[in-house]
mmCIF file with all atom_site columns, C-alpha atoms in Angstrom:
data_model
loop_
_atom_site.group_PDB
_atom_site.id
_atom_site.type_symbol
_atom_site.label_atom_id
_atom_site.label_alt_id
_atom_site.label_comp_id
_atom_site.label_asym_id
_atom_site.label_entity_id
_atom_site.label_seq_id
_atom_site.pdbx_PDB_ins_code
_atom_site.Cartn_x
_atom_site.Cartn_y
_atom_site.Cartn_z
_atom_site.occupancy
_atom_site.B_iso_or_equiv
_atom_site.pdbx_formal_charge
_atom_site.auth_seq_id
_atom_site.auth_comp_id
_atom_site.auth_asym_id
_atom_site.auth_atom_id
_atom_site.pdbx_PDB_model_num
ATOM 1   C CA . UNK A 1 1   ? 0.000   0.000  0.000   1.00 49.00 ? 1   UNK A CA 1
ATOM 2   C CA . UNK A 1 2   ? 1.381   3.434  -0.799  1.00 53.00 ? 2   UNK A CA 1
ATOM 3   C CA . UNK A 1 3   ? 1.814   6.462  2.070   1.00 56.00 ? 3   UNK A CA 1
ATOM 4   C CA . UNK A 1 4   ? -0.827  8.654  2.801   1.00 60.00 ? 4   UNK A CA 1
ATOM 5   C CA . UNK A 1 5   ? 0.854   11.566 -0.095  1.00 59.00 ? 5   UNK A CA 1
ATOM 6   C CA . UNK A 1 6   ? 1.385   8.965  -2.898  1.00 58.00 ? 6   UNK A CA 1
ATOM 7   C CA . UNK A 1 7   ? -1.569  9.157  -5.311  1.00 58.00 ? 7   UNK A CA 1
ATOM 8   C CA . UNK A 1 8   ? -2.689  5.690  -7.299  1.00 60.00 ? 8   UNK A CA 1
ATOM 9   C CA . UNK A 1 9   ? -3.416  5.972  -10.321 1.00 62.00 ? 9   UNK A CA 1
ATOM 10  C CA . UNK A 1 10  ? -4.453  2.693  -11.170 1.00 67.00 ? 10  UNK A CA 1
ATOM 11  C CA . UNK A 1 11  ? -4.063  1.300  -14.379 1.00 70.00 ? 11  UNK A CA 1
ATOM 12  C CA . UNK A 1 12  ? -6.026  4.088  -16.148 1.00 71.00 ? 12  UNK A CA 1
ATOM 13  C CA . UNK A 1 13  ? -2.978  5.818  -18.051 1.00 70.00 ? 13  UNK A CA 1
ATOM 14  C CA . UNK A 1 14  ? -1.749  2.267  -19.406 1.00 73.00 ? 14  UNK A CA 1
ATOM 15  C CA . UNK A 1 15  ? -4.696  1.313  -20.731 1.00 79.00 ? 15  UNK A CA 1
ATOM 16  C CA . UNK A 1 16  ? -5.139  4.560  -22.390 1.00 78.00 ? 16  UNK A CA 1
ATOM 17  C CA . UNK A 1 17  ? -1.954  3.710  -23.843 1.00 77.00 ? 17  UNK A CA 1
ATOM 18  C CA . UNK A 1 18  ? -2.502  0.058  -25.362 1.00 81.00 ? 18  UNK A CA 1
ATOM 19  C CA . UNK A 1 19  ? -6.104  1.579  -26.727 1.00 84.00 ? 19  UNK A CA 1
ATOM 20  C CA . UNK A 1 20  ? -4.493  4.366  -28.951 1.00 81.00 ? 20  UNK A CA 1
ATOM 21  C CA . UNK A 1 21  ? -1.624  1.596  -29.904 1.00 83.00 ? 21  UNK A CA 1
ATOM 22  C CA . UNK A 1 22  ? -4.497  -0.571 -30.773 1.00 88.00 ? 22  UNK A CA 1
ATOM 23  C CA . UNK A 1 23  ? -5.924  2.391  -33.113 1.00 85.00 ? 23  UNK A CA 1
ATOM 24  C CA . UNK A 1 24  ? -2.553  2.996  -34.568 1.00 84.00 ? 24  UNK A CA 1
ATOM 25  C CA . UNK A 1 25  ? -1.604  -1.067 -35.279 1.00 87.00 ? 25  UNK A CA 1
ATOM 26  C CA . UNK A 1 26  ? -5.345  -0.495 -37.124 1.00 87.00 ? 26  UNK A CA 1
ATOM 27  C CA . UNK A 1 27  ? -4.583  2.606  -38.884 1.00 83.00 ? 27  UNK A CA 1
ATOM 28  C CA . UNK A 1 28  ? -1.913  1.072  -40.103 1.00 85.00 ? 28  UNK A CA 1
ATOM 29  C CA . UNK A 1 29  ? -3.253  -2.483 -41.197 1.00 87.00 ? 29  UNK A CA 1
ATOM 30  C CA . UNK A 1 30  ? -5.425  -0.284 -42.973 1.00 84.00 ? 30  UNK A CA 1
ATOM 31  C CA . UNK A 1 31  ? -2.741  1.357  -44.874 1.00 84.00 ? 31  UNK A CA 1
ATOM 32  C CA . UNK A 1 32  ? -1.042  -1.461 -45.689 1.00 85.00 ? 32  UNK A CA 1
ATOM 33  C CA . UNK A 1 33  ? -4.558  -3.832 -46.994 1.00 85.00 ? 33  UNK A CA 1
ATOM 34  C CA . UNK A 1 34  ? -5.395  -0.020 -49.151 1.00 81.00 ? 34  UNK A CA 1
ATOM 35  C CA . UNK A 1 35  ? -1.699  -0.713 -50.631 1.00 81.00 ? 35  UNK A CA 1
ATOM 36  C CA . UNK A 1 36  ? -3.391  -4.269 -51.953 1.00 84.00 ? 36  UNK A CA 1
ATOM 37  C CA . UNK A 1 37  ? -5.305  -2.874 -54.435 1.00 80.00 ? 37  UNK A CA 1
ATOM 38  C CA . UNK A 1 38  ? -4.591  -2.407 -57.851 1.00 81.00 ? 38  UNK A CA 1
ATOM 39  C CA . UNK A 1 39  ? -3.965  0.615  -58.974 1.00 76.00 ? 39  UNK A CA 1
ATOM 40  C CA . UNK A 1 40  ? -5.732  0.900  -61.621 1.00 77.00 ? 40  UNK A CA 1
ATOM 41  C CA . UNK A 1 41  ? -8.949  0.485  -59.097 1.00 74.00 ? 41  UNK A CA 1
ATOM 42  C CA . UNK A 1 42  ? -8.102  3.188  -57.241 1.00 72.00 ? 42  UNK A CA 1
ATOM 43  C CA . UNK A 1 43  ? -8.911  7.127  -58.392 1.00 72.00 ? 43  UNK A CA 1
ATOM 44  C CA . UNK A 1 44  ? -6.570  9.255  -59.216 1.00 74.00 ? 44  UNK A CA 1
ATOM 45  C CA . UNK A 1 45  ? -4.371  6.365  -60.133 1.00 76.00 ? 45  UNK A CA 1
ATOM 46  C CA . UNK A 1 46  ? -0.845  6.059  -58.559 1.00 78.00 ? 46  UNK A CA 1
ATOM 47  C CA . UNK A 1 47  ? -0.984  9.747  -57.655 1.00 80.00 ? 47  UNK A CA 1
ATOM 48  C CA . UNK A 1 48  ? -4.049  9.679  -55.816 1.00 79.00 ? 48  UNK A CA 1
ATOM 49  C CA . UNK A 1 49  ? -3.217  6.627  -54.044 1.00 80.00 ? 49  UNK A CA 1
ATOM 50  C CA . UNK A 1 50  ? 0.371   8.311  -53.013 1.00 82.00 ? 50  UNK A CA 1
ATOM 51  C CA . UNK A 1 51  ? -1.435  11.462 -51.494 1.00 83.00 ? 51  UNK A CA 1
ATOM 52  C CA . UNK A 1 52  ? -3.648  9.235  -49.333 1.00 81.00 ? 52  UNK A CA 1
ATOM 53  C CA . UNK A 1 53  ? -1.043  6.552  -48.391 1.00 83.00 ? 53  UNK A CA 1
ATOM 54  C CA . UNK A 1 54  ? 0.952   9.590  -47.344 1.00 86.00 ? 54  UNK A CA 1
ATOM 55  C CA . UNK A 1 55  ? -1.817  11.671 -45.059 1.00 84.00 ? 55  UNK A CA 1
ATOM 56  C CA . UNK A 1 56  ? -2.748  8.266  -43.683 1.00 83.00 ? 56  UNK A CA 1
ATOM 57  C CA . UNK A 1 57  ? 0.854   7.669  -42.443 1.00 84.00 ? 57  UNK A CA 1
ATOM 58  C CA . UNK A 1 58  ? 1.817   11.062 -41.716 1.00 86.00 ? 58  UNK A CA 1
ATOM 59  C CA . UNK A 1 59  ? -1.309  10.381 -39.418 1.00 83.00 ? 59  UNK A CA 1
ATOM 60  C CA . UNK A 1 60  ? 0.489   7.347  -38.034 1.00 81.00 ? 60  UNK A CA 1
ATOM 61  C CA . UNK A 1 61  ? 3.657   9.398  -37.643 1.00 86.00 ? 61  UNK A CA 1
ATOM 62  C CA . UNK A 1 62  ? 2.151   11.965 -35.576 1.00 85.00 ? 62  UNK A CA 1
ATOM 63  C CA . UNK A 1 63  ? 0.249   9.653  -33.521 1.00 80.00 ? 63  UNK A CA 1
ATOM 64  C CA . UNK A 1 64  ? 3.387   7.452  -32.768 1.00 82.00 ? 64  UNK A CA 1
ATOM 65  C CA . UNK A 1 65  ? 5.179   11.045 -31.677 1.00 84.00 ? 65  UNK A CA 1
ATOM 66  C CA . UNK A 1 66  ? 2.499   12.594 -29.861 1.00 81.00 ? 66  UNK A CA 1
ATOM 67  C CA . UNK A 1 67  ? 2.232   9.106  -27.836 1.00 77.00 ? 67  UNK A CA 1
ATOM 68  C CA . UNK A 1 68  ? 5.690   8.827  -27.227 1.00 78.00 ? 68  UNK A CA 1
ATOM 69  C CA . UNK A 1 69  ? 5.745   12.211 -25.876 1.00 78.00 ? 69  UNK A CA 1
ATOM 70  C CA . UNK A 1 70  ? 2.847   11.691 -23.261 1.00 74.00 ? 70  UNK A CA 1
ATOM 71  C CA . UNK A 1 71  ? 4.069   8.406  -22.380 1.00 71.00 ? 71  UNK A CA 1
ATOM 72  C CA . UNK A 1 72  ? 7.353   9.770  -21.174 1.00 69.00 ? 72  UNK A CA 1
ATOM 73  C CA . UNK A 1 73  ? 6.186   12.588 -19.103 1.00 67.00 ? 73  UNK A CA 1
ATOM 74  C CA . UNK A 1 74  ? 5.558   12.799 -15.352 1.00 63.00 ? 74  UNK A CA 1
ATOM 75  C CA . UNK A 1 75  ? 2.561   11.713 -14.228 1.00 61.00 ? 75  UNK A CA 1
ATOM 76  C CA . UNK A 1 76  ? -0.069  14.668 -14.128 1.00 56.00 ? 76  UNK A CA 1
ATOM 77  C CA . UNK A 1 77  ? -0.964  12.837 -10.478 1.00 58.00 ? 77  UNK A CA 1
ATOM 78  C CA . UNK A 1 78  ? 2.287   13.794 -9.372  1.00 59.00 ? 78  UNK A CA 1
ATOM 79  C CA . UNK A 1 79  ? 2.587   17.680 -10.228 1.00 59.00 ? 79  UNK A CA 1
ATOM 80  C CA . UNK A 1 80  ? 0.748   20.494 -8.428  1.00 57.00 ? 80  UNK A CA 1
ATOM 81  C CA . UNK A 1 81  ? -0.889  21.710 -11.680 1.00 60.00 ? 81  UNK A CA 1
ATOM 82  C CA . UNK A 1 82  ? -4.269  19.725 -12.808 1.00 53.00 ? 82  UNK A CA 1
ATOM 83  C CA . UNK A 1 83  ? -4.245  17.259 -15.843 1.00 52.00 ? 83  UNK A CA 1
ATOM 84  C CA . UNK A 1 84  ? -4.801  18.599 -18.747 1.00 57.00 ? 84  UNK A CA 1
ATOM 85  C CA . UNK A 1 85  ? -7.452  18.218 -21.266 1.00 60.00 ? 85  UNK A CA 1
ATOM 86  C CA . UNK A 1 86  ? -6.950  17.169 -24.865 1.00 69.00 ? 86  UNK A CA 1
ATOM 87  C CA . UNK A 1 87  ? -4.727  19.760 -26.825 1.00 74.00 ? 87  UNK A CA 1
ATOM 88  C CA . UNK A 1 88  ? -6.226  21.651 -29.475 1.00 78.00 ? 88  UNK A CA 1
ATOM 89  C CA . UNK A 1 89  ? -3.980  21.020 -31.935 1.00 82.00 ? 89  UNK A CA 1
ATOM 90  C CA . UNK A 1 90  ? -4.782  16.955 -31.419 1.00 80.00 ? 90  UNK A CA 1
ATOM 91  C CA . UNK A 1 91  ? -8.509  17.509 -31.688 1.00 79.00 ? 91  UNK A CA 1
ATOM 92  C CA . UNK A 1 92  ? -8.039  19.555 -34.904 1.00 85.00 ? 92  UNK A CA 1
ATOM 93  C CA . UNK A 1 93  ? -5.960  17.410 -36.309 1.00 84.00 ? 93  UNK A CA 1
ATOM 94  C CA . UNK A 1 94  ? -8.275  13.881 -35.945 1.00 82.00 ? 94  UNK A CA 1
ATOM 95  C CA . UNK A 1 95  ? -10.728 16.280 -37.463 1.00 86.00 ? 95  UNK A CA 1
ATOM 96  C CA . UNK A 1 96  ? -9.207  17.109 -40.412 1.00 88.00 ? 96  UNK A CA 1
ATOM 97  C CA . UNK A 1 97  ? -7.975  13.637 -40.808 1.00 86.00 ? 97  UNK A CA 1
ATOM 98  C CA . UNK A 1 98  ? -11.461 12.053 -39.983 1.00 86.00 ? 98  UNK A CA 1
ATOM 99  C CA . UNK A 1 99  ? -13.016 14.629 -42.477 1.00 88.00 ? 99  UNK A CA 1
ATOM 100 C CA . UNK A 1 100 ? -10.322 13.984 -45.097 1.00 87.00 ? 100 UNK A CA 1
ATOM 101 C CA . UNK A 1 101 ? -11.113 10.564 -44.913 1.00 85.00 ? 101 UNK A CA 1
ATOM 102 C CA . UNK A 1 102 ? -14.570 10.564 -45.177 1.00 85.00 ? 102 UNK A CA 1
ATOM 103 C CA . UNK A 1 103 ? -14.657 12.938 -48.107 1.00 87.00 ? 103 UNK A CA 1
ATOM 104 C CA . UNK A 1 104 ? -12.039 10.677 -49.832 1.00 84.00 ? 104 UNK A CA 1
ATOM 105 C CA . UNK A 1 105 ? -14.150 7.565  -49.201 1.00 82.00 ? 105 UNK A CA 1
ATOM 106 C CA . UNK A 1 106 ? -17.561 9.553  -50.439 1.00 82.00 ? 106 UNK A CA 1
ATOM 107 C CA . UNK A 1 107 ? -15.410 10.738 -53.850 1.00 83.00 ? 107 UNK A CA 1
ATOM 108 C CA . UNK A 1 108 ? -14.475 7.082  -54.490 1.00 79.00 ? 108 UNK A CA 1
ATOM 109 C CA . UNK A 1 109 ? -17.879 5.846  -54.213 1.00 77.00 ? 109 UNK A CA 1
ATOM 110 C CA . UNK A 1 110 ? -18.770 8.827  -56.634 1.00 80.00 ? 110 UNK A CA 1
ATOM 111 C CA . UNK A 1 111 ? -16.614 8.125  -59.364 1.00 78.00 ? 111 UNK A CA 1
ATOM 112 C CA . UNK A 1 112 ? -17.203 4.059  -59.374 1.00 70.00 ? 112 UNK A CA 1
#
């Protein structure tokens, strides 16, 4: 049992952790079953499958960083100052990558 000034926090942050590793080991199974199609079934051809192959890892790349970052830091338990919320920059980011996505799926469907 810890002292009376040691906070717990349980294993809240690590499961955190293995969900958004789950999402990225998805993301990038995705990637890598979109790479399986031929190209000439794909719009845009090889271009259009290089821009989207691209935003989907850059996606991956910035997840990977922005995990590694958190996952090294101090505990928020352990500071003075309160934990802090997500950043906006990560919430407008998933947008635009959740709303580039969709419109890219709704344009394929389009052009079939």
């Amino acid at each position: 049992m810890s002292g009376p000034g040691a906070p717990d926090n349980g294993l809240q942050p690590e499961r955190t952790l293995l969900a958004w590793q789950r999402t990225l080991f998805g993301l990038v199974a995705a990637v890598l079953l979109y790479l399986r199609i031929p190209v000439g079934d794909t719009p845009g051809g090889a271009a259009g499958r290089l821009l989207v192959v691209s935003v989907l890892l850059g996606a991956c790349a910035v997840l990977v960083v922005h995990l590694r970052w958190r996952w090294r830091r101090p505990s928020p338990a352990r500071t003075a100052r309160p934990a802090p919320l997500a950043r906006p920059w990560t919430l407008v980011l998933l947008s635009a990558v959740v709303t580039g996505l969709a419109v890219a799926t709704a344009l394929s469907a389009l052009l079939r």
